[in-house]
CSV table of C-alpha atoms in Angstrom, one decimal:
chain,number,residue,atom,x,y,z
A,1,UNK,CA,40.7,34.5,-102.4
A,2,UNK,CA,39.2,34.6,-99.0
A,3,UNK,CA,40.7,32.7,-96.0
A,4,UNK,CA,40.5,28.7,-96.7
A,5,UNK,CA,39.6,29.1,-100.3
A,6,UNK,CA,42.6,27.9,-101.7
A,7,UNK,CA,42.6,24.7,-99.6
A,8,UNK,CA,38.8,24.4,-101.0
A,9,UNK,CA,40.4,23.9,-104.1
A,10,UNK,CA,42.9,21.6,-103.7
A,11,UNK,CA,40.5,19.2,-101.5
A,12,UNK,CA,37.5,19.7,-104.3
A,13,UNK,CA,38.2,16.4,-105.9
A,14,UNK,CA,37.8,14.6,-102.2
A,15,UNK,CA,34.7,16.6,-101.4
A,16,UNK,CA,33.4,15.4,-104.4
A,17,UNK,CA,33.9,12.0,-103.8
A,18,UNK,CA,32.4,12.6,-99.9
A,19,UNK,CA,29.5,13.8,-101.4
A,20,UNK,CA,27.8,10.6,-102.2
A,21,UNK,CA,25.5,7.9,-100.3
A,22,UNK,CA,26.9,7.3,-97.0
A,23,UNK,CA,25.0,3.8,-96.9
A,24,UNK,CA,22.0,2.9,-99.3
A,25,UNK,CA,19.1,5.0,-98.7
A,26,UNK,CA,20.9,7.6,-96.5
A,27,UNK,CA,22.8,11.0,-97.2
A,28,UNK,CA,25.7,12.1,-95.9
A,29,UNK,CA,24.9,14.8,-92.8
A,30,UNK,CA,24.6,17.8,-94.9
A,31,UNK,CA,27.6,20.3,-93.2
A,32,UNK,CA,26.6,23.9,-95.1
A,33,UNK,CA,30.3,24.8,-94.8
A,34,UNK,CA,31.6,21.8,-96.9
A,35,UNK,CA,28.8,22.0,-99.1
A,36,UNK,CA,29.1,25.7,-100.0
A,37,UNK,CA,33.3,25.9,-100.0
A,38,UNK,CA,33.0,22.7,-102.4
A,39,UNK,CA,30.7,25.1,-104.8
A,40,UNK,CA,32.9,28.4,-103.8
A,41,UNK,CA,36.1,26.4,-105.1
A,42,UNK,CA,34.1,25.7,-108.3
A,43,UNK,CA,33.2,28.7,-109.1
A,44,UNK,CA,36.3,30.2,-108.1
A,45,UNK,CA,38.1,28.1,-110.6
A,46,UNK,CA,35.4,28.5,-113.6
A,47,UNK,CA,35.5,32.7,-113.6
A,48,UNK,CA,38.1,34.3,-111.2
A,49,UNK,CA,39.9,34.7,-114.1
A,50,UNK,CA,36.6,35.2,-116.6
A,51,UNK,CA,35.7,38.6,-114.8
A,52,UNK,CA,37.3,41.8,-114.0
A,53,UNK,CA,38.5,41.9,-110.5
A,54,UNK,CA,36.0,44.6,-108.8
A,55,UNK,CA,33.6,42.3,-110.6
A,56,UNK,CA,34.3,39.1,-109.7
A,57,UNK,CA,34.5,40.3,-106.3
A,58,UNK,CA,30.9,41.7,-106.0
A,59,UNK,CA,30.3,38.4,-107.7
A,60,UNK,CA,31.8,35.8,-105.1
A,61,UNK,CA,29.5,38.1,-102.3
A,62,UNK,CA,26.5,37.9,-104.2
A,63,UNK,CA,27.3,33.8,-104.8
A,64,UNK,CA,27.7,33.5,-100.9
A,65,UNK,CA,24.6,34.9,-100.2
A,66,UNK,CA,22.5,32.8,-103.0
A,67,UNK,CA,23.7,29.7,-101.4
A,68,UNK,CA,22.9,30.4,-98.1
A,69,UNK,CA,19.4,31.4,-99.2
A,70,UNK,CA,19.1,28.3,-101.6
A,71,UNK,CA,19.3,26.6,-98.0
A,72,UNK,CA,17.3,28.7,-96.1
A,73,UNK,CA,14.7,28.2,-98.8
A,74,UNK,CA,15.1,24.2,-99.0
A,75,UNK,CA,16.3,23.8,-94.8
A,76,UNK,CA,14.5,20.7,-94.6
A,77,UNK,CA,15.0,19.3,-98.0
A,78,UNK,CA,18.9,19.4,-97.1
A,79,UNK,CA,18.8,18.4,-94.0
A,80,UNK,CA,17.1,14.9,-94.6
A,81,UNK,CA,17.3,12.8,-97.5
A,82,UNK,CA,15.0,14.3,-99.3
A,83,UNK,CA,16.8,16.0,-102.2
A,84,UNK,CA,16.2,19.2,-103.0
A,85,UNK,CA,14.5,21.1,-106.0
A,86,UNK,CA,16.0,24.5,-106.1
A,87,UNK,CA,14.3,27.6,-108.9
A,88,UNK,CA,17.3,29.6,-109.1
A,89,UNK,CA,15.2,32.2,-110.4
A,90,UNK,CA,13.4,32.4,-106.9
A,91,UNK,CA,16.2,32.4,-105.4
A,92,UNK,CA,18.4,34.8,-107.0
A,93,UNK,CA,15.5,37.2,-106.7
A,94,UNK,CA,15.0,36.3,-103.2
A,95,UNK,CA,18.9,37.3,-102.4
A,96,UNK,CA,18.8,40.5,-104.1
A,97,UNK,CA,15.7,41.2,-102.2
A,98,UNK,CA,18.0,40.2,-98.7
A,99,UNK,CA,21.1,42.8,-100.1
A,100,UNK,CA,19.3,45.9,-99.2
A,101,UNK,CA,22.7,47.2,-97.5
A,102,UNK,CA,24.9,46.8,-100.5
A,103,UNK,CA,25.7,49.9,-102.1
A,104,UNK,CA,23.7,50.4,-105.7
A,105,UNK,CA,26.3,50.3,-107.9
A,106,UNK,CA,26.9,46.6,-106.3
A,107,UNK,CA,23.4,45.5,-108.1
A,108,UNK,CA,24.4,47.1,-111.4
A,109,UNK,CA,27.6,44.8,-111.5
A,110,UNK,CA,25.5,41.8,-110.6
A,111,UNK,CA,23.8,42.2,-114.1
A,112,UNK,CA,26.5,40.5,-116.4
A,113,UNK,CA,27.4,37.3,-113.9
A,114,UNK,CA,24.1,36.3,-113.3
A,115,UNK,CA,24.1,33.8,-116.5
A,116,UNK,CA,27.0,32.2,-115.2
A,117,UNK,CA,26.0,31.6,-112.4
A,118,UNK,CA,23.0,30.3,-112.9
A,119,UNK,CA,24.3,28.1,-115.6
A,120,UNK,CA,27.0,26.2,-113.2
A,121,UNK,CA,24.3,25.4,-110.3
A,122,UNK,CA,22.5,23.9,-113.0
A,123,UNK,CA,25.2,21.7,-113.9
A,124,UNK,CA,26.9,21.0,-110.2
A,125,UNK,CA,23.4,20.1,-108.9
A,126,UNK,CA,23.2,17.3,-111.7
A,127,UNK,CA,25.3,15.0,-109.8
A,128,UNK,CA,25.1,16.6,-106.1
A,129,UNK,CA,23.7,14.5,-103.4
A,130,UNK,CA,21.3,17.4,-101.8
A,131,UNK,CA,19.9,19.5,-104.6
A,132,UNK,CA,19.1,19.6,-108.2
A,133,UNK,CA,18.6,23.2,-109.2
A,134,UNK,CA,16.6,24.3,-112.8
A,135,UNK,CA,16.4,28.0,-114.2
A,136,UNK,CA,14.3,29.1,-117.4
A,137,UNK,CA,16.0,30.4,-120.2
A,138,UNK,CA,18.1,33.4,-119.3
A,139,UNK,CA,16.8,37.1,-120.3
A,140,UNK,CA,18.5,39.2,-119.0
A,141,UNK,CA,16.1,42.4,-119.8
A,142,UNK,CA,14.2,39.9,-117.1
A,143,UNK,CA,17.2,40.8,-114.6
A,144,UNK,CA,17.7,44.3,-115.2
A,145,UNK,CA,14.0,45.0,-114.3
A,146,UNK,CA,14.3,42.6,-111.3
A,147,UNK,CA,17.8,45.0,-110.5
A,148,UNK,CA,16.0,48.2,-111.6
A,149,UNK,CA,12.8,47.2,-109.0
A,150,UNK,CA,15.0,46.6,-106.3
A,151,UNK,CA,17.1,49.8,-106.5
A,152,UNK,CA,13.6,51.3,-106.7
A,153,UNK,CA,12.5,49.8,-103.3
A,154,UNK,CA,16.1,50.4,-101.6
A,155,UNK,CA,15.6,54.2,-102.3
A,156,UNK,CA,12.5,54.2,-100.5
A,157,UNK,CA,13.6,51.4,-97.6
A,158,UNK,CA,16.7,53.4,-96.7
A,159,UNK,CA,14.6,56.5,-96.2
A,160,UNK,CA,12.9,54.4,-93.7
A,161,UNK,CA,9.6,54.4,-96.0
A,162,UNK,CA,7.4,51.8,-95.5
A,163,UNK,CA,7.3,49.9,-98.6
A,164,UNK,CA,5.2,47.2,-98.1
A,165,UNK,CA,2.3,49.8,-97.3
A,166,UNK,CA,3.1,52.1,-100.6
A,167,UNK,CA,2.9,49.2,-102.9
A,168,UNK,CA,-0.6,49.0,-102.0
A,169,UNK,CA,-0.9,52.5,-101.8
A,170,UNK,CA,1.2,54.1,-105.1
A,171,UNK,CA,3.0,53.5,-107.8
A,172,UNK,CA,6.4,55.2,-106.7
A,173,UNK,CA,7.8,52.6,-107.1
A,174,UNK,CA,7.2,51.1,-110.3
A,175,UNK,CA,7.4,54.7,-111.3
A,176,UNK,CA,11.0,54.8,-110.2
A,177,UNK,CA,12.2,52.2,-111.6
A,178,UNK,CA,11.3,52.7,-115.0
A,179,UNK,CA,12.9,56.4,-114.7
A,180,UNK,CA,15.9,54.1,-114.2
A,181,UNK,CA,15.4,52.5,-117.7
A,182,UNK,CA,17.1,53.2,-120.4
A,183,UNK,CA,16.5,51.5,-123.8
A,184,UNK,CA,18.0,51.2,-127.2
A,185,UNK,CA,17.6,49.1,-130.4
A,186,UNK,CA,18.3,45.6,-129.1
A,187,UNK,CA,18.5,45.3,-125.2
A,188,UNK,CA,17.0,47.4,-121.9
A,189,UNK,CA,19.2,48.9,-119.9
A,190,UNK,CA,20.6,50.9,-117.0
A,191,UNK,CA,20.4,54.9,-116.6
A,192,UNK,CA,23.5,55.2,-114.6
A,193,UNK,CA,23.5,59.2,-114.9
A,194,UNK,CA,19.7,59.5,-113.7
A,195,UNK,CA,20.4,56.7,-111.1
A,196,UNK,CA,23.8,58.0,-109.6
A,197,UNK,CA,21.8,61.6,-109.3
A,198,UNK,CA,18.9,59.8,-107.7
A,199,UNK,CA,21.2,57.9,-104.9
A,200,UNK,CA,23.4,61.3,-104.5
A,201,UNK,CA,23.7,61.6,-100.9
A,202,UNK,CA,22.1,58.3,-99.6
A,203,UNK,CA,23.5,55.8,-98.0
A,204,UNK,CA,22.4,51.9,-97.2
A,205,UNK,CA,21.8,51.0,-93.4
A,206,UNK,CA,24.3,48.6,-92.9
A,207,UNK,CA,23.2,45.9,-89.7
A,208,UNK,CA,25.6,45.2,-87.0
A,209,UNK,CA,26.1,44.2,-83.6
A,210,UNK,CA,24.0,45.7,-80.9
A,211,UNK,CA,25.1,49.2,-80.1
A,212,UNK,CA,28.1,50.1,-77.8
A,213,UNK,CA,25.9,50.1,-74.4
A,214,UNK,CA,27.9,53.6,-73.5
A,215,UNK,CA,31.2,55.5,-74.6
A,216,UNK,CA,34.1,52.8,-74.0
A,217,UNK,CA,36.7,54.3,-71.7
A,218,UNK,CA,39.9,56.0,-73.2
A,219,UNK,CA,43.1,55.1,-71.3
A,220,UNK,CA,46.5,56.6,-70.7
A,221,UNK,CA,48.4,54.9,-73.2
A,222,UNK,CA,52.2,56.5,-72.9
A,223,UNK,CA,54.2,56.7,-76.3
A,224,UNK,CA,56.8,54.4,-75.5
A,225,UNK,CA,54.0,51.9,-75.1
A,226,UNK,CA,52.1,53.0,-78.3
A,227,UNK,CA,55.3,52.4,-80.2
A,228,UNK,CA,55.9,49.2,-78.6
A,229,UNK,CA,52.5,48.2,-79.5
A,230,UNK,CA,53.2,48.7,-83.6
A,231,UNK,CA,56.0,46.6,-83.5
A,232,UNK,CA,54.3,43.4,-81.1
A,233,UNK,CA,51.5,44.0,-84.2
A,234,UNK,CA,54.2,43.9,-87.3
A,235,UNK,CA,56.0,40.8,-85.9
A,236,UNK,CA,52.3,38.9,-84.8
A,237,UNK,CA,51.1,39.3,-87.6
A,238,UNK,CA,54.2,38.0,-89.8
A,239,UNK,CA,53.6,35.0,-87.4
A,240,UNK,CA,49.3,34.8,-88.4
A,241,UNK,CA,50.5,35.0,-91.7
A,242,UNK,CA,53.0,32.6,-91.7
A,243,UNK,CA,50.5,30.1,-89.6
A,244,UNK,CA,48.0,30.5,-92.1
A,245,UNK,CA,47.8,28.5,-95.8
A,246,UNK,CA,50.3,29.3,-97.7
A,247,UNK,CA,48.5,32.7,-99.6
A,248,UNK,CA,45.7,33.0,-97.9
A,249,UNK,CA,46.1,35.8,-95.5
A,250,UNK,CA,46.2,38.7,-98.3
A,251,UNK,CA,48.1,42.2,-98.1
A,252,UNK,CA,44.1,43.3,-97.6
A,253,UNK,CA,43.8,41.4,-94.6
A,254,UNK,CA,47.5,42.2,-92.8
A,255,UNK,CA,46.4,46.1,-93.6
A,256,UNK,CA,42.9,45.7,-91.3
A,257,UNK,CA,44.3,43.8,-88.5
A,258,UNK,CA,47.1,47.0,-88.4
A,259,UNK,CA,44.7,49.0,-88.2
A,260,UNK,CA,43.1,47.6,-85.3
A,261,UNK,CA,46.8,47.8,-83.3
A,262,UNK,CA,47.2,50.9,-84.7
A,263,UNK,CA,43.9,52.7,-84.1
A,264,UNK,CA,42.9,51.6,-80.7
A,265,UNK,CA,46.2,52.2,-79.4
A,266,UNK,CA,46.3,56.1,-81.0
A,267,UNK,CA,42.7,56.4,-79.9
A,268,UNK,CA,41.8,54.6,-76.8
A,269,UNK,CA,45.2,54.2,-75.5
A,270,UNK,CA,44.6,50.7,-75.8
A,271,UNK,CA,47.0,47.7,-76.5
A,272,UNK,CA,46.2,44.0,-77.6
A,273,UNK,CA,45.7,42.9,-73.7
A,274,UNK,CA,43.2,45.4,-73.3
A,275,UNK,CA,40.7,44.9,-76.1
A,276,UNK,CA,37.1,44.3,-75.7
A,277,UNK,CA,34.2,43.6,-76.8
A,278,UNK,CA,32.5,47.2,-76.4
A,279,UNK,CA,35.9,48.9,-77.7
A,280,UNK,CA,36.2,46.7,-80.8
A,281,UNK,CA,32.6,47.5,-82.0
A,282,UNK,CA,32.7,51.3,-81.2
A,283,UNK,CA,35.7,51.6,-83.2
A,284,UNK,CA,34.8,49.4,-85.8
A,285,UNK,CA,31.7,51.7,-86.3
A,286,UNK,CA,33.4,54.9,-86.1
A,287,UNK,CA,36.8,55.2,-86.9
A,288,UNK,CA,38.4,51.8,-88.7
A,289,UNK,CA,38.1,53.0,-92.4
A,290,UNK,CA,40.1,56.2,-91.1
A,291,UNK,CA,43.1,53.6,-90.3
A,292,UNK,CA,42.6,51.1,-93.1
A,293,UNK,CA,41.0,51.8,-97.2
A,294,UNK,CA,40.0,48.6,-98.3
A,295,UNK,CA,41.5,46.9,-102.2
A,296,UNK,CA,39.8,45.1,-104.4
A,297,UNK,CA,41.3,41.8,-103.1
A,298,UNK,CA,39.7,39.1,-101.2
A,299,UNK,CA,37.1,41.0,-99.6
A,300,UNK,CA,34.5,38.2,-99.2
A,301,UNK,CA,34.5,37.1,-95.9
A,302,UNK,CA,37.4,39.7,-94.7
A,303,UNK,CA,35.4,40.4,-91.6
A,304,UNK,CA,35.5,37.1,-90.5
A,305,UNK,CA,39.5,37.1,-90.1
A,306,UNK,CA,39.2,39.8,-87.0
A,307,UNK,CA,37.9,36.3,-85.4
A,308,UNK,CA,40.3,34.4,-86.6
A,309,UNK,CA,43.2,36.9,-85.7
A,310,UNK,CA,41.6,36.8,-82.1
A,311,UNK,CA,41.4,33.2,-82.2
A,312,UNK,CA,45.3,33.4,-83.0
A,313,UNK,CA,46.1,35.5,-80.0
A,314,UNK,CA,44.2,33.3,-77.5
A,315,UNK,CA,46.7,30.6,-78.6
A,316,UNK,CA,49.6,32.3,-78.1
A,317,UNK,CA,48.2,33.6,-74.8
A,318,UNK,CA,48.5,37.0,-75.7
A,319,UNK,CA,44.9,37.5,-75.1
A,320,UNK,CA,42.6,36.5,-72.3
A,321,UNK,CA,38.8,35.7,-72.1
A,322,UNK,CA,38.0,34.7,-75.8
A,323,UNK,CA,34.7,33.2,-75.6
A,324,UNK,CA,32.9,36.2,-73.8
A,325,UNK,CA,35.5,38.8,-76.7
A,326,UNK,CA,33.8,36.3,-79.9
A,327,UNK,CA,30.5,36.6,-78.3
A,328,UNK,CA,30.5,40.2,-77.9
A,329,UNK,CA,31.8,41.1,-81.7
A,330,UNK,CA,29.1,38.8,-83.0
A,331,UNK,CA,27.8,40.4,-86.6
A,332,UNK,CA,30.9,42.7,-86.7
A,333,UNK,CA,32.3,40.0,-89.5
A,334,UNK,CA,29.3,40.9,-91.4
A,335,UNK,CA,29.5,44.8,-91.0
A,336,UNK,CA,33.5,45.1,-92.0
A,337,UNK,CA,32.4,42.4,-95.4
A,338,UNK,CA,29.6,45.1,-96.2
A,339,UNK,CA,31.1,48.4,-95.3
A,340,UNK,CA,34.4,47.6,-97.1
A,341,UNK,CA,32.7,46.5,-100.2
A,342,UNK,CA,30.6,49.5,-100.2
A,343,UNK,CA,33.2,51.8,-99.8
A,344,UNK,CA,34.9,50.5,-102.6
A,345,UNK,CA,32.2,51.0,-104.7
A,346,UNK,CA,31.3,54.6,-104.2
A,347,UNK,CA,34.7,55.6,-105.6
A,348,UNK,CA,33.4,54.1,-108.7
A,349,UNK,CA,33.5,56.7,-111.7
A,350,UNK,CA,30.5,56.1,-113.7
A,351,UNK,CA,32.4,55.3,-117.0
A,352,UNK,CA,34.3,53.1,-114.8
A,353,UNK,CA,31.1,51.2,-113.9
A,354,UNK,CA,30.3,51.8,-117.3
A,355,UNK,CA,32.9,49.8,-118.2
A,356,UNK,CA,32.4,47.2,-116.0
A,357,UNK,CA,28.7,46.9,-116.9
C-alpha cells in the first residue's frame, strides 16, 4: 500500500461525509488529492485482495493515472459546480494512450482489471459530488484491440517514428497489431510469443528531469566515513519508519532509500550532507537499480518517498537547503515509479504472464 494509503482508508467514511454540499448551491473546493485517495482507498479495499499481487499492482498505476486524466479531461467541470459527466471509455483509452513508457507486458495485465474498474467508478460516481461517470457494456475483445493498437503505436513511437504522419501514410500499424492477434473459438486474444519477439530488445523512453547539466563531481570520501555513513542510514531510517503510519513505509521503500546512502557514498564519495540536486538525478539515472531491485510491493507512488525522506532530514536538520534540493529532483518521483515497475516486468516469463493474463 503506498505511503498514506492506509490512513485513506481508515478516514474513507469521513471523506465521504465531506464530500457533500458545502452550503445550498455550492460544492465543496474540489482538492484532487482528497478526491482521488477517497477513490484509491475504495478500490484498494474492493480488489487488493481480488487480484494477484504483480497484478493488482500494475492495476493501482493504471487507476492513478485514469483519475488524473478523468480530471484533466473534465478540469473545469470539477473545479466549479458544474458536475461532471465522465465516458470512462474515453478515458481509459485516453490513459493508455498517455502510458507510452510502461513496459508492454504492463498493457497485457491491464486486460483482466479493466471491468472492474470501470464497474466501481460507475457506482462511486452515483452519489459523488463532482462527477457521474457511464461506460457501455464491457467487451473486452473491444479492449484487447484498444491494447493490441497501442502496443502497435509504442513500437513505432519508441523507435522515434513519427506516428501521427504514418497513419496517414501506411497501414503499419494496423498491420501490427493484428500480427499481435490471436483468436480461438470464443474470445480474441493476445500473441504473447509473436509479441515478446517483436519487443526483443526495445525499450520505452522513460521522461525525467532535465538532464544532469555536466558530470557531478566525485569526492574523496575515506572508508571510515563511508562506513559511518551506512550506519547514520540504518538508524535514520528506523526513525522515518517509525515516524511514518503505522505500515506504511514498506521493506520496498527502506531498501531504496539504502540505496541512496549506500550508492552515492561508494560512488561519489558522497554522505547525506552533501547531496544535491545534480548528484541525485545522475545517479538515479545511471546506477540506482545496481544498488536496489525493486519487489512487487507498494510500488505506486515509491518515487515520491525520496521527497518525503528528504523532507524527513530537513527536520531533523540533517540536511540543508531543501526547497532549491525538491526543486531540482522535480519528475525524479515519476521516473523511479516507472523504471521500477518496468523492471519488474521484464523478468516476467511468458507463462508467467500467461498466467497472470
Amino acid at each position: 500500500m503506498k505511503q498514506g494509503q492506509r490512513a485513506q482508508v481508515k478516514k474513507m467514511r469521513n471523506l465521504k461525509k465531506k464530500q457533500t454540499y458545502k452550503q445550498a448551491g455550492h460544492v465543496k473546493p474540489f482538492d484532487f488529492n482528497e478526491w482521488a485517495g477517497f477513490l484509491r482507498a475504495r478500490y484498494y479495499l474492493m480488489y487488493h485482495d481480488k487480484y494477484d499481487q504483480k497484478t493488482f499492482e500494475v492495476a493501482s498505476f493504471f487507476f492513478d493515472d485514469l483519475l488524473a486524466m478523468i480530471v484533466q479531461q473534465h478540469f473545469t467541470q470539477f473545479t466549479s459546480n458544474e458536475r461532471a459527466a465522465v465516458n470512462l471509455n474515453e478515458a481509459m483509452q485516453a490513459t493508455l494512450v498517455n502510458s507510452e513508457d510502461r513496459d508492454w507486458r504492463y498493457f497485457i495485465l491491464l486486460v483482466p482489471v479493466l471491468f472492474d474498474m470501470q464497474k466501481l467508478l460507475v457506482k462511486e460516481s452515483q452519489v459523488n459530488t463532482y462527477f457521474i461517470a457511464s461506460a457501455p457494456k464491457f467487451d473486452i475483445n473491444f479492449w484487447r484491440m484498444i491494447v493490441r493498437t497501442v502496443l502497435a503505436v509504442n513500437f513505432f513511437k519508441w523507435q522515434g517514428k513519427d506516428v501521427a504522419e504514418m497513419m496517414k501514410t501506411s497501414n503499419a500499424i494496423d498491420e501490427l497489431q493484428y500480427k499481435f492477434l490471436s483468436q480461438n473459438d470464443e474470445d480474441d486474444d493476445f500473441d504473447l510469443q509473436t509479441i515478446g519477439e517483436t519487443f526483443r530488445g526495445l525499450a520505452p523512453v522513460v521522461a525525467t528531469t532535465d538532464d544532469v547539466k555536466q558530470d557531478v563531481e566525485v569526492m574523496v570520501l575515506s572508508q571510515e566515513l563511508a562506513d559511518a555513513e551506512l550506519v547514520y542510514a540504518q538508524r535514520r531510517l528506523e526513525d522515518f519508519k517509525a515516524a511514518a503510519i503505522k505500515d506504511v513505509v514498506s521493506d520496498n521503500v527502506l531498501h531504496l532509500l539504502y540505496a541512496y546512502h549506500e550508492g552515492m557514498a561508494k560512488i561519489y564519495g558522497r554522505t547525506h550532507k552533501t547531496w544535491d540536486a545534480e548528484s541525485l538525478k545522475q545517479f538515479t539515472k545511471q546506477e540506482l537499480f545496481d544498488y536496489w531491485q525493486p519487489q512487487w510491493q507498494d510500488l505506486d507512488g515509491i518515487g515520491g518517498e525520496l521527497r518525503a525522506y528528504l523532507k524527513f532530514l530537513s527536520q531533523k536538520k540533517a540536511i540543508n537547503g531543501l526547497g532549491k534540493l525538491l526543486k531540482g529532483i522535480e519528475g525524479l518521483d515519476h521516473y523511479i515509479d516507472v523504471m521500477a515497475i518496468n523492471t519488474l516486468l521484464a523478468q516476467l516469463t511468458p507463462k508467467e504472464l500467461e498466467t497472470l493474463n
